[in-house]
Tab-separated table of C-alpha atoms in Angstrom:
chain	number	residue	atom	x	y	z
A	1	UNK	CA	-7.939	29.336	22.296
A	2	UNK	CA	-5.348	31.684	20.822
A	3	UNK	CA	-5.415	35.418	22.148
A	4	UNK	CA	-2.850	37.943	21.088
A	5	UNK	CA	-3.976	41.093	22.738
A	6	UNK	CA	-1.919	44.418	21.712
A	7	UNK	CA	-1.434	47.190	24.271
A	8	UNK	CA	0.828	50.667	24.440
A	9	UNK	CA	-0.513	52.514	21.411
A	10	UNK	CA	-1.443	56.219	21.416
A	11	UNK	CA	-0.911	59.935	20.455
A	12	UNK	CA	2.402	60.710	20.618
A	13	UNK	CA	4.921	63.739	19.053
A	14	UNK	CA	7.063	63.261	15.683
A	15	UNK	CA	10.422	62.556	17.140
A	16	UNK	CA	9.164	60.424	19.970
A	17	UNK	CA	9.037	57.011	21.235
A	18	UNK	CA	6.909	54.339	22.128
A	19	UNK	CA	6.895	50.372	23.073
A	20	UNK	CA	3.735	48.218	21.760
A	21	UNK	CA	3.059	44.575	23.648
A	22	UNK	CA	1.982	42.016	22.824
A	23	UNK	CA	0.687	39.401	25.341
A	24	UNK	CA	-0.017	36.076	23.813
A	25	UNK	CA	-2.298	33.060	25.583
A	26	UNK	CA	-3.532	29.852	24.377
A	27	UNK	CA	-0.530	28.335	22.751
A	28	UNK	CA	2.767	28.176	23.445
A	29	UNK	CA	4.450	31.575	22.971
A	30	UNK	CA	7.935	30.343	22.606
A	31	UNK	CA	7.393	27.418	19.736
A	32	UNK	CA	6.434	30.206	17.059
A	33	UNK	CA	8.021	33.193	15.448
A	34	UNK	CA	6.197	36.186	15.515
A	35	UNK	CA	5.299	39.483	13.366
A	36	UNK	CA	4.145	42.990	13.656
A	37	UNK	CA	2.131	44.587	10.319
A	38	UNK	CA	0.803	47.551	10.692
A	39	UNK	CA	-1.779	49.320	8.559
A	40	UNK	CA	-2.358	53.473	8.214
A	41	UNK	CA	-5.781	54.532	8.145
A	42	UNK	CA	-7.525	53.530	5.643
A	43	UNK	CA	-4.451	52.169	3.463
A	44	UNK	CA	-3.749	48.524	3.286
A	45	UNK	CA	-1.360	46.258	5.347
A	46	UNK	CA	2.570	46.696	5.535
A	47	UNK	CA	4.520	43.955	6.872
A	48	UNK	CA	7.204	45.270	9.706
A	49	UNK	CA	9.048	43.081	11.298
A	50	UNK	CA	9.552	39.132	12.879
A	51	UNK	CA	11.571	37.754	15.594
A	52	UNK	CA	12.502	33.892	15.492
A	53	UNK	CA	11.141	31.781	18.260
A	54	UNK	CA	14.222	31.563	20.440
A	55	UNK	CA	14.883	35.735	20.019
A	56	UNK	CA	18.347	34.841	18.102
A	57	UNK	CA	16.779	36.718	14.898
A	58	UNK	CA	15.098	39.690	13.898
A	59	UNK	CA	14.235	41.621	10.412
A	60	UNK	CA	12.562	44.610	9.403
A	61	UNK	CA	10.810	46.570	6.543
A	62	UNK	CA	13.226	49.057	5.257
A	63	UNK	CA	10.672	51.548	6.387
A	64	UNK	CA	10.949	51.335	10.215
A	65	UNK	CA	15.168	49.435	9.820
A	66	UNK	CA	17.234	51.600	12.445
A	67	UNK	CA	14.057	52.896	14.260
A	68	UNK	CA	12.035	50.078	15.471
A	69	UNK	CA	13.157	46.867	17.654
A	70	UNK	CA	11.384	44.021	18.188
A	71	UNK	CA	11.712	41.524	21.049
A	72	UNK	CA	10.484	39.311	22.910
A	73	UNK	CA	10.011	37.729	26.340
A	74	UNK	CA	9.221	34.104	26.143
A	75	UNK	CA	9.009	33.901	29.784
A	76	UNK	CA	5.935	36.582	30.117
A	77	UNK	CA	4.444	35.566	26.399
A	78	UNK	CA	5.157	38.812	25.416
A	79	UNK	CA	5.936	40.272	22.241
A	80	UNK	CA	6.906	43.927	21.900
A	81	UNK	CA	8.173	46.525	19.714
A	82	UNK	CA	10.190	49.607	20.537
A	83	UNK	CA	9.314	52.646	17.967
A	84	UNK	CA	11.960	55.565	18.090
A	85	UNK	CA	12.417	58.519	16.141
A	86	UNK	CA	8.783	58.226	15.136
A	87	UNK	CA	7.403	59.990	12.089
A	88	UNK	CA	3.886	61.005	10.744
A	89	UNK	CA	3.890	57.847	8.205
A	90	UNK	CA	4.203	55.297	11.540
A	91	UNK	CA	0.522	56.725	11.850
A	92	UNK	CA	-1.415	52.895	11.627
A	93	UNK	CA	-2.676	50.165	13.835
A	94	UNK	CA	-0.269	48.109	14.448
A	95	UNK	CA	-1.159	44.106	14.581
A	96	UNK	CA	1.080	41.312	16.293
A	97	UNK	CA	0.418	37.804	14.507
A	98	UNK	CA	1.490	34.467	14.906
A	99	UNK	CA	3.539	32.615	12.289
A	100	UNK	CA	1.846	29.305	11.192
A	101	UNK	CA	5.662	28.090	10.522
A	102	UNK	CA	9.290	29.157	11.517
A	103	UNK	CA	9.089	32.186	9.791
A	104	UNK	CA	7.495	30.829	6.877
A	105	UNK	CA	5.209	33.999	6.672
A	106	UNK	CA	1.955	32.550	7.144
A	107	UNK	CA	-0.097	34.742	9.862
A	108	UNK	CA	-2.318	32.491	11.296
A	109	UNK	CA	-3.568	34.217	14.304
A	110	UNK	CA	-3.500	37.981	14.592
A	111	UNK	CA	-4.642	40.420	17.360
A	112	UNK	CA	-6.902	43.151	17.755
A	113	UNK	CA	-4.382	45.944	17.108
A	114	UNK	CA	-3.449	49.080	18.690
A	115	UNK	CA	-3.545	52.612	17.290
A	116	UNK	CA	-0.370	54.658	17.177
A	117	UNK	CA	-0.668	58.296	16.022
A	118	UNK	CA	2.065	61.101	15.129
A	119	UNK	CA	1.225	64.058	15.250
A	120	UNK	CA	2.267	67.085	17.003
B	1	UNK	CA	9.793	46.052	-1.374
B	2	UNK	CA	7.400	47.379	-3.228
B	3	UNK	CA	3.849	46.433	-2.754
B	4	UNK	CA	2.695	43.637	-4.838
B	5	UNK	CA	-0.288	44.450	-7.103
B	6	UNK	CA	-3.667	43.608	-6.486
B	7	UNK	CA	-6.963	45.250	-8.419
B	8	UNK	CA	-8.693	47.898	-6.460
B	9	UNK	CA	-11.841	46.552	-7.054
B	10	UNK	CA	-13.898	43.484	-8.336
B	11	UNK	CA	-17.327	42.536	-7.883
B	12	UNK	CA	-19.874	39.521	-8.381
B	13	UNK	CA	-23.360	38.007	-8.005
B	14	UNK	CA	-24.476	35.494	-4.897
B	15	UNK	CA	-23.130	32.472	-6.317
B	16	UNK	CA	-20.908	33.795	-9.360
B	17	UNK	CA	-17.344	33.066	-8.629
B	18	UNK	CA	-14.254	35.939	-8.535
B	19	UNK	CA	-10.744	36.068	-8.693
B	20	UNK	CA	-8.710	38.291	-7.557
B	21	UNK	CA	-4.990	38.568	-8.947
B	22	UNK	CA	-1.680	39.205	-6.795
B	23	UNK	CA	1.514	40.615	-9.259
B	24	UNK	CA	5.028	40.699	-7.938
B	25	UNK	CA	8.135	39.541	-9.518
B	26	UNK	CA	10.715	37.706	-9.780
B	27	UNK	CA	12.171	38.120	-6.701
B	28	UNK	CA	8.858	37.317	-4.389
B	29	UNK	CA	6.173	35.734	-5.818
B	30	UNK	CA	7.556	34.221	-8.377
B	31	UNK	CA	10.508	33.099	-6.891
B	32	UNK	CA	8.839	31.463	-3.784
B	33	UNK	CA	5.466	29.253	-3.155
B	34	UNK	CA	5.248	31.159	0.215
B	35	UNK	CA	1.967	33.256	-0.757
B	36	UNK	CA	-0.554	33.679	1.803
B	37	UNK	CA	-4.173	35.378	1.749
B	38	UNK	CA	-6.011	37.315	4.241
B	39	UNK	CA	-9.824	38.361	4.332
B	40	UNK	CA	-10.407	41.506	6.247
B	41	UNK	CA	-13.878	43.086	7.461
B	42	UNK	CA	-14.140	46.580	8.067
B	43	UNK	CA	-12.678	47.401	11.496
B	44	UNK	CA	-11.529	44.091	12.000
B	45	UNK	CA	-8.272	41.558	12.208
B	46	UNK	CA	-7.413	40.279	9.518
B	47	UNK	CA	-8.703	36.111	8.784
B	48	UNK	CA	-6.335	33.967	7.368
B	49	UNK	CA	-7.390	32.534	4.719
B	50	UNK	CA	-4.964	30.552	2.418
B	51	UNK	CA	-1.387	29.576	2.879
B	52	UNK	CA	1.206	27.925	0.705
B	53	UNK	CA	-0.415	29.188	-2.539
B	54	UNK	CA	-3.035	26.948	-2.382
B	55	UNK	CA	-3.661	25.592	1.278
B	56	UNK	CA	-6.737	25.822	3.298
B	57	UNK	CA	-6.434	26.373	6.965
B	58	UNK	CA	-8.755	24.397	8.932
B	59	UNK	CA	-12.303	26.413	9.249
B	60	UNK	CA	-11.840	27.907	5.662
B	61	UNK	CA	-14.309	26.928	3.551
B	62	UNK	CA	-13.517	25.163	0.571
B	63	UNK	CA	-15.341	27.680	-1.851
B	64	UNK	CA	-11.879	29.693	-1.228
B	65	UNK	CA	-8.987	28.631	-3.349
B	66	UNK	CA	-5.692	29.853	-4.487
B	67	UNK	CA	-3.076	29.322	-7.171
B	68	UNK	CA	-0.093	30.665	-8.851
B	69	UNK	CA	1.941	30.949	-12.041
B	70	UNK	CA	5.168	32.875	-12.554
B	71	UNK	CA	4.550	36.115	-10.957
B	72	UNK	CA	1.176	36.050	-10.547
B	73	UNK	CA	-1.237	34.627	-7.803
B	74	UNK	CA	-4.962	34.116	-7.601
B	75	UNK	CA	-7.359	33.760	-5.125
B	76	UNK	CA	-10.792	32.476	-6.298
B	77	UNK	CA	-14.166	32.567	-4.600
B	78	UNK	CA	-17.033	30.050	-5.559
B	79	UNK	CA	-20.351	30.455	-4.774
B	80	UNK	CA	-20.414	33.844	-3.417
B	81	UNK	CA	-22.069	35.468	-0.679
B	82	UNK	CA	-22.455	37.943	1.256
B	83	UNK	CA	-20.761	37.750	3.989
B	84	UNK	CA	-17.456	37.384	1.815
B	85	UNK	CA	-17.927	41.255	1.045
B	86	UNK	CA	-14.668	42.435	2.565
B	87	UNK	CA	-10.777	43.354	1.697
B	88	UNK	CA	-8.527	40.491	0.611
B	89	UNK	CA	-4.917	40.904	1.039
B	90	UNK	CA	-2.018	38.659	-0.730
B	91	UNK	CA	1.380	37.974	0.870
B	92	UNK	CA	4.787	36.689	0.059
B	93	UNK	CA	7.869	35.994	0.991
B	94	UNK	CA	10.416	38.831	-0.250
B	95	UNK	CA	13.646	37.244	0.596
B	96	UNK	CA	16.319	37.913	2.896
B	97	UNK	CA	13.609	37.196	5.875
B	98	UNK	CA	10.828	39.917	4.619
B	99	UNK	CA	7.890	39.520	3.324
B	100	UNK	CA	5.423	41.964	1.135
B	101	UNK	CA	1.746	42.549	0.992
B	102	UNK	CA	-0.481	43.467	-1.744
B	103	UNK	CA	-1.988	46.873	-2.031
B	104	UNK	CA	-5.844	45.239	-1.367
B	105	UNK	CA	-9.034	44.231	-3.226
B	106	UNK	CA	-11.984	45.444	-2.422
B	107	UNK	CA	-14.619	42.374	-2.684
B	108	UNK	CA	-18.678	43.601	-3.449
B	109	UNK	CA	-21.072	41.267	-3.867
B	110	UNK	CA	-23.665	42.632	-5.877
């Protein structure tokens, strides 16, 4: 069955950095372009950013553009994202889901998220 | 991107049937037939629930159904109960490879 399972979140300091994973199992993890949305506590979800199947393209919410970087490691079914320059408002779990289609924006299968905090 | 607009709230009876709007514009929703929904429990993933407007994934059941016209999509629930207490979320495609969510409904069933 599908399993996306997130890992890397935590407390961390305005100004910092952190990388999120993603490790994905039951399908295969190169056919599909993937997401992260993220969602602050007790607010609803914000979409963040996708990478394309093959890793040739990548997009982002305004919000996190310059900051964040997405990637990918087909060969370890791995998605991640690198978070710099972090700010109070990246306070939210942050999901990785699947994308029914090539980028078509239909989450089909979404993990169990991981907490990321700011705050100093 | 601004968030599209969903009510807060809405609420029904086991059995009534609700639906729950999703505004954007011109430039999203209206533009594009790439509106998804999403049913979320509290302290849980979110479900996918439709796709396409108006598709069912497999394992949906069919008392969940969606539409749109011009800016505006709807997700209806038939025959309501409780377990479909929960937060529904709408989704579309923004252009230029984003996509937008709506701010959330809050679903009670009475």
């Amino acid at each position: 069955q599908v399993q996306l399972v997130e890992s890397g979140g935590g407390v961390v300091q305005p100004g910092r950095s952190l990388r999120l994973s993603c490790a994905a199992s039951g399908f295969t993890f190169s056919n599909y372009a993937m997401h992260w949305v993220r969602q602050a506590p007790g607010k609803g979800l914000e979409w963040v950013a996708v990478m394309s199947y093959t890793g040739s393209n990548k997009y982002y919410a305004d919000s996190v553009k310059g900051r964040f970087t997405i990637s990918r490691d087909n060969s370890k079914k791995t998605l991640y994202l690198q978070m710099n320059s972090l700010r109070g408002e990246d306070t939210a779990m942050y999901y990785c889901a699947r994308d029914l289609g090539q980028q078509l924006g239909f989450f089909d299968y979404w993990g169990q998220g991981t907490l990321v905090t700011v705050s100093s | 991107q601004s968030a599209l607009t969903q009510p807060a709230s809405v609420s029904g009876s086991p059995g009534q049937s609700i639906t729950i709007s999703c505004t954007g514009t011109s430039s999203d929703v209206g533009n594009y037939n790439l509106v998804s929904w999403y049913q979320q429990h509290p302290g849980k993933a979110p479900k996918f629930m439709i796709y396409e407007v108006s598709e069912r994934p497999s394992g949906v059941s069919n008392r969940f159904s969606g539409s749109k016209s011009g800016n505006t999509a709807s997700l209806t629930i038939s025959g309501l109960q409780a377990e479909d207490e929960a937060d529904y979320y709408c989704c579309s495609y923004a252009g230029s490879s984003t996509w937008v969510f709506g701010g959330g409904t809050r679903l009670t069933v009475l």
